[in-house]
CSV table of C-alpha atoms in Angstrom, one decimal:
chain,number,residue,atom,x,y,z
A,174,MET,CA,19.9,1.7,9.9
A,175,THR,CA,20.0,-0.8,7.0
A,176,ALA,CA,16.9,-0.6,4.9
A,177,ARG,CA,15.9,-2.3,1.8
A,178,VAL,CA,12.2,-2.7,0.1
A,179,THR,CA,11.0,-6.1,-1.0
A,180,ARG,CA,7.8,-7.6,-2.8
A,181,LEU,CA,6.2,-10.1,-0.6
A,182,THR,CA,5.2,-13.5,-1.9
A,183,GLU,CA,2.9,-16.0,-0.6
A,184,SER,CA,5.2,-17.5,1.2
A,185,ASP,CA,5.4,-14.2,3.4
A,186,TRP,CA,1.9,-14.3,4.4
A,187,ARG,CA,2.6,-14.4,8.1
A,188,ALA,CA,4.7,-11.4,8.2
A,189,PHE,CA,2.5,-9.9,5.9
A,190,ALA,CA,-0.6,-10.6,8.2
A,191,VAL,CA,1.0,-9.2,11.3
A,192,ILE,CA,2.3,-5.9,9.7
A,193,ARG,CA,-1.0,-5.4,7.9
A,194,LEU,CA,-2.7,-5.9,10.9
A,195,ARG,CA,-0.5,-3.5,13.1
A,196,ALA,CA,-0.9,-0.8,10.3
A,197,LEU,CA,-5.0,-1.3,10.3
A,198,VAL,CA,-4.9,-0.7,14.4
A,199,ASP,CA,-2.5,2.2,14.0
A,200,SER,CA,-4.6,3.9,11.2
A,201,LEU,CA,-7.9,2.9,12.1
A,202,GLY,CA,-8.1,1.2,15.2
A,203,GLU,CA,-9.5,-2.2,16.3
A,204,ARG,CA,-13.0,-1.6,15.9
A,205,ASP,CA,-12.7,-0.5,12.4
A,206,PRO,CA,-14.6,-2.6,10.2
A,207,GLN,CA,-11.9,-3.2,8.0
A,208,TYR,CA,-9.7,-4.6,10.8
A,209,GLN,CA,-12.5,-6.2,11.9
A,210,LYS,CA,-12.7,-8.2,8.6
A,211,GLU,CA,-8.9,-8.9,8.2
A,212,VAL,CA,-8.2,-10.2,11.7
A,213,ALA,CA,-10.5,-13.0,11.0
A,214,PHE,CA,-8.6,-13.7,7.7
A,215,THR,CA,-7.5,-17.4,7.1
A,216,ALA,CA,-4.0,-18.4,5.9
A,217,ALA,CA,-5.6,-18.9,2.3
A,218,GLN,CA,-6.9,-15.5,2.4
A,219,TRP,CA,-3.7,-13.6,3.3
A,220,ARG,CA,-2.1,-15.7,0.6
A,221,ARG,CA,-4.7,-14.8,-1.9
A,222,ARG,CA,-4.0,-11.0,-1.3
A,223,LEU,CA,-0.5,-11.3,-1.8
A,224,ARG,CA,-1.4,-13.3,-4.9
A,225,ARG,CA,-3.9,-11.0,-6.4
A,226,HIS,CA,-2.2,-7.8,-5.3
A,227,ALA,CA,1.5,-6.5,-5.6
A,228,GLN,CA,2.6,-5.9,-1.6
A,229,PHE,CA,6.0,-4.4,-1.1
A,230,ALA,CA,7.3,-4.2,2.2
A,231,ALA,CA,10.1,-1.9,3.8
A,232,VAL,CA,12.6,-3.8,5.8
A,233,VAL,CA,15.0,-2.3,8.5
A,234,ASP,CA,17.4,-5.1,10.2
A,235,ASP,CA,15.2,-8.0,9.1
A,236,ARG,CA,11.8,-6.5,10.4
A,237,LEU,CA,9.2,-5.1,8.5
A,238,VAL,CA,8.4,-1.8,9.1
A,239,GLY,CA,6.2,-0.4,6.0
A,240,LEU,CA,4.0,-1.4,3.5
A,241,ILE,CA,2.2,-0.3,0.3
A,242,ALA,CA,0.0,-2.4,-2.0
A,243,ALA,CA,-0.7,-2.3,-6.0
A,244,GLN,CA,-3.4,-3.4,-7.8
A,245,GLN,CA,-3.7,-3.6,-11.4
A,246,GLU,CA,-7.2,-2.3,-12.0
A,247,ASN,CA,-7.4,-2.8,-15.7
A,248,PRO,CA,-4.9,-2.9,-18.7
A,249,GLU,CA,-4.4,0.6,-18.4
A,250,SER,CA,-4.2,1.3,-14.8
A,251,VAL,CA,-2.6,0.5,-11.5
A,252,TYR,CA,-4.2,1.8,-7.9
A,253,LEU,CA,-1.7,2.2,-5.0
A,254,TYR,CA,-3.4,1.6,-1.7
A,255,SER,CA,-2.7,1.7,2.1
A,256,LEU,CA,1.0,3.2,2.4
A,257,TRP,CA,1.8,2.8,5.7
A,258,LEU,CA,5.2,3.0,8.2
A,259,ASP,CA,5.7,2.0,11.6
A,260,PRO,CA,5.6,5.0,13.9
A,261,THR,CA,9.0,4.3,15.0
A,262,VAL,CA,10.6,4.7,11.4
A,263,ARG,CA,8.5,7.7,10.2
A,264,GLY,CA,10.6,10.5,9.0
A,265,ARG,CA,13.6,8.7,7.9
A,266,GLY,CA,13.2,8.6,4.2
A,267,LEU,CA,11.5,5.2,3.8
A,268,ALA,CA,8.2,6.2,2.3
A,269,ARG,CA,10.0,7.4,-1.2
A,270,PRO,CA,11.8,4.2,-1.7
A,271,LEU,CA,8.5,1.9,-0.9
A,272,VAL,CA,6.2,4.2,-3.2
A,273,ALA,CA,9.0,3.9,-6.0
A,274,ALA,CA,9.0,0.0,-5.8
A,275,ALA,CA,5.5,0.1,-6.2
A,276,VAL,CA,5.7,2.6,-9.1
A,277,ASP,CA,8.3,0.5,-10.9
A,278,TRP,CA,6.2,-2.6,-10.4
A,279,ALA,CA,3.4,-0.7,-12.3
A,280,ARG,CA,5.6,0.5,-15.2
A,281,HIS,CA,6.5,-3.2,-15.8
A,282,GLN,CA,2.7,-3.9,-16.2
A,283,GLN,CA,3.0,-1.4,-19.1
A,284,VAL,CA,0.0,0.6,-17.6
A,285,ARG,CA,-0.8,4.1,-18.8
A,286,THR,CA,-1.6,5.6,-15.5
A,287,ILE,CA,-0.9,4.9,-11.7
A,288,THR,CA,-3.6,6.3,-9.2
A,289,LEU,CA,-4.0,6.7,-5.5
A,290,ARG,CA,-5.9,8.4,-2.7
A,291,VAL,CA,-4.0,10.5,0.1
A,292,ALA,CA,-5.5,12.0,3.2
A,293,SER,CA,-6.1,15.6,2.7
A,294,GLY,CA,-4.3,16.6,5.6
A,295,ASN,CA,-1.3,14.3,5.1
A,296,ALA,CA,1.5,16.6,3.7
A,297,ALA,CA,4.3,14.2,4.1
A,298,ALA,CA,2.7,11.5,1.9
A,299,CYS,CA,1.6,14.5,-0.6
A,300,ALA,CA,5.3,15.6,-0.8
A,301,VAL,CA,6.6,12.1,-1.3
A,302,TYR,CA,3.9,11.3,-3.9
A,303,GLU,CA,4.8,14.7,-5.7
A,304,SER,CA,8.7,14.0,-5.2
A,305,LEU,CA,7.6,10.6,-7.8
A,306,GLY,CA,5.6,13.0,-10.3
A,307,PHE,CA,2.3,12.4,-9.0
A,308,ALA,CA,-0.1,15.4,-9.3
A,309,ALA,CA,-3.3,15.8,-7.7
A,310,VAL,CA,-6.6,15.6,-9.5
A,311,THR,CA,-10.1,17.1,-8.9
A,312,PRO,CA,-11.7,14.8,-6.6
A,313,THR,CA,-15.2,13.1,-7.2
A,314,GLU,CA,-17.9,13.9,-4.4
A,315,THR,CA,-17.4,10.6,-2.8
A,316,VAL,CA,-13.8,11.3,-2.3
A,317,LYS,CA,-13.8,14.6,-1.3
A,318,SER,CA,-16.5,13.8,1.4
A,319,ARG,CA,-14.1,11.3,2.8
A,320,GLY,CA,-11.3,14.0,3.1
A,321,GLU,CA,-9.1,12.4,0.5
A,322,VAL,CA,-7.2,13.9,-2.4
A,323,PRO,CA,-6.8,11.6,-5.6
A,324,MET,CA,-3.3,11.7,-7.2
A,325,THR,CA,-2.4,10.3,-10.6
A,326,LEU,CA,0.8,9.9,-12.5
A,327,SER,CA,1.2,9.2,-16.2
A,328,VAL,CA,3.9,6.4,-16.9
A,329,SER,CA,2.6,6.3,-20.8
């Protein structure tokens, strides 16, 4: 299995749309409001997403099999979201380099912190994040009610 991680550009919008929608169906289902919103995106909306948020993809044998997104929230902080791997490649060590690429991008933005939220029961994802230096922080009531654990990494 030959794997690499790449940052997607606006010209990758079609492939990005396909994998993003696959990820949403796998994670949330076709009836989820987020899926319903994004399935109706135009080409211009997909391109805008790629322009405004750094999207990284894991690629195996020229096929996109994983995603993570990074959004600069302000001059001090980047938020990572939507880590997803195709079920056929889970457990093969692709999550760590995918997250690491997003963390490297965030470091180049010269922010002080990188934050994310992970489902409280997702031990595999928590282990990946912790291996890169992320630590759990006390959740707000809203985050806690969603069953998520906030994590942060100081990069200053």
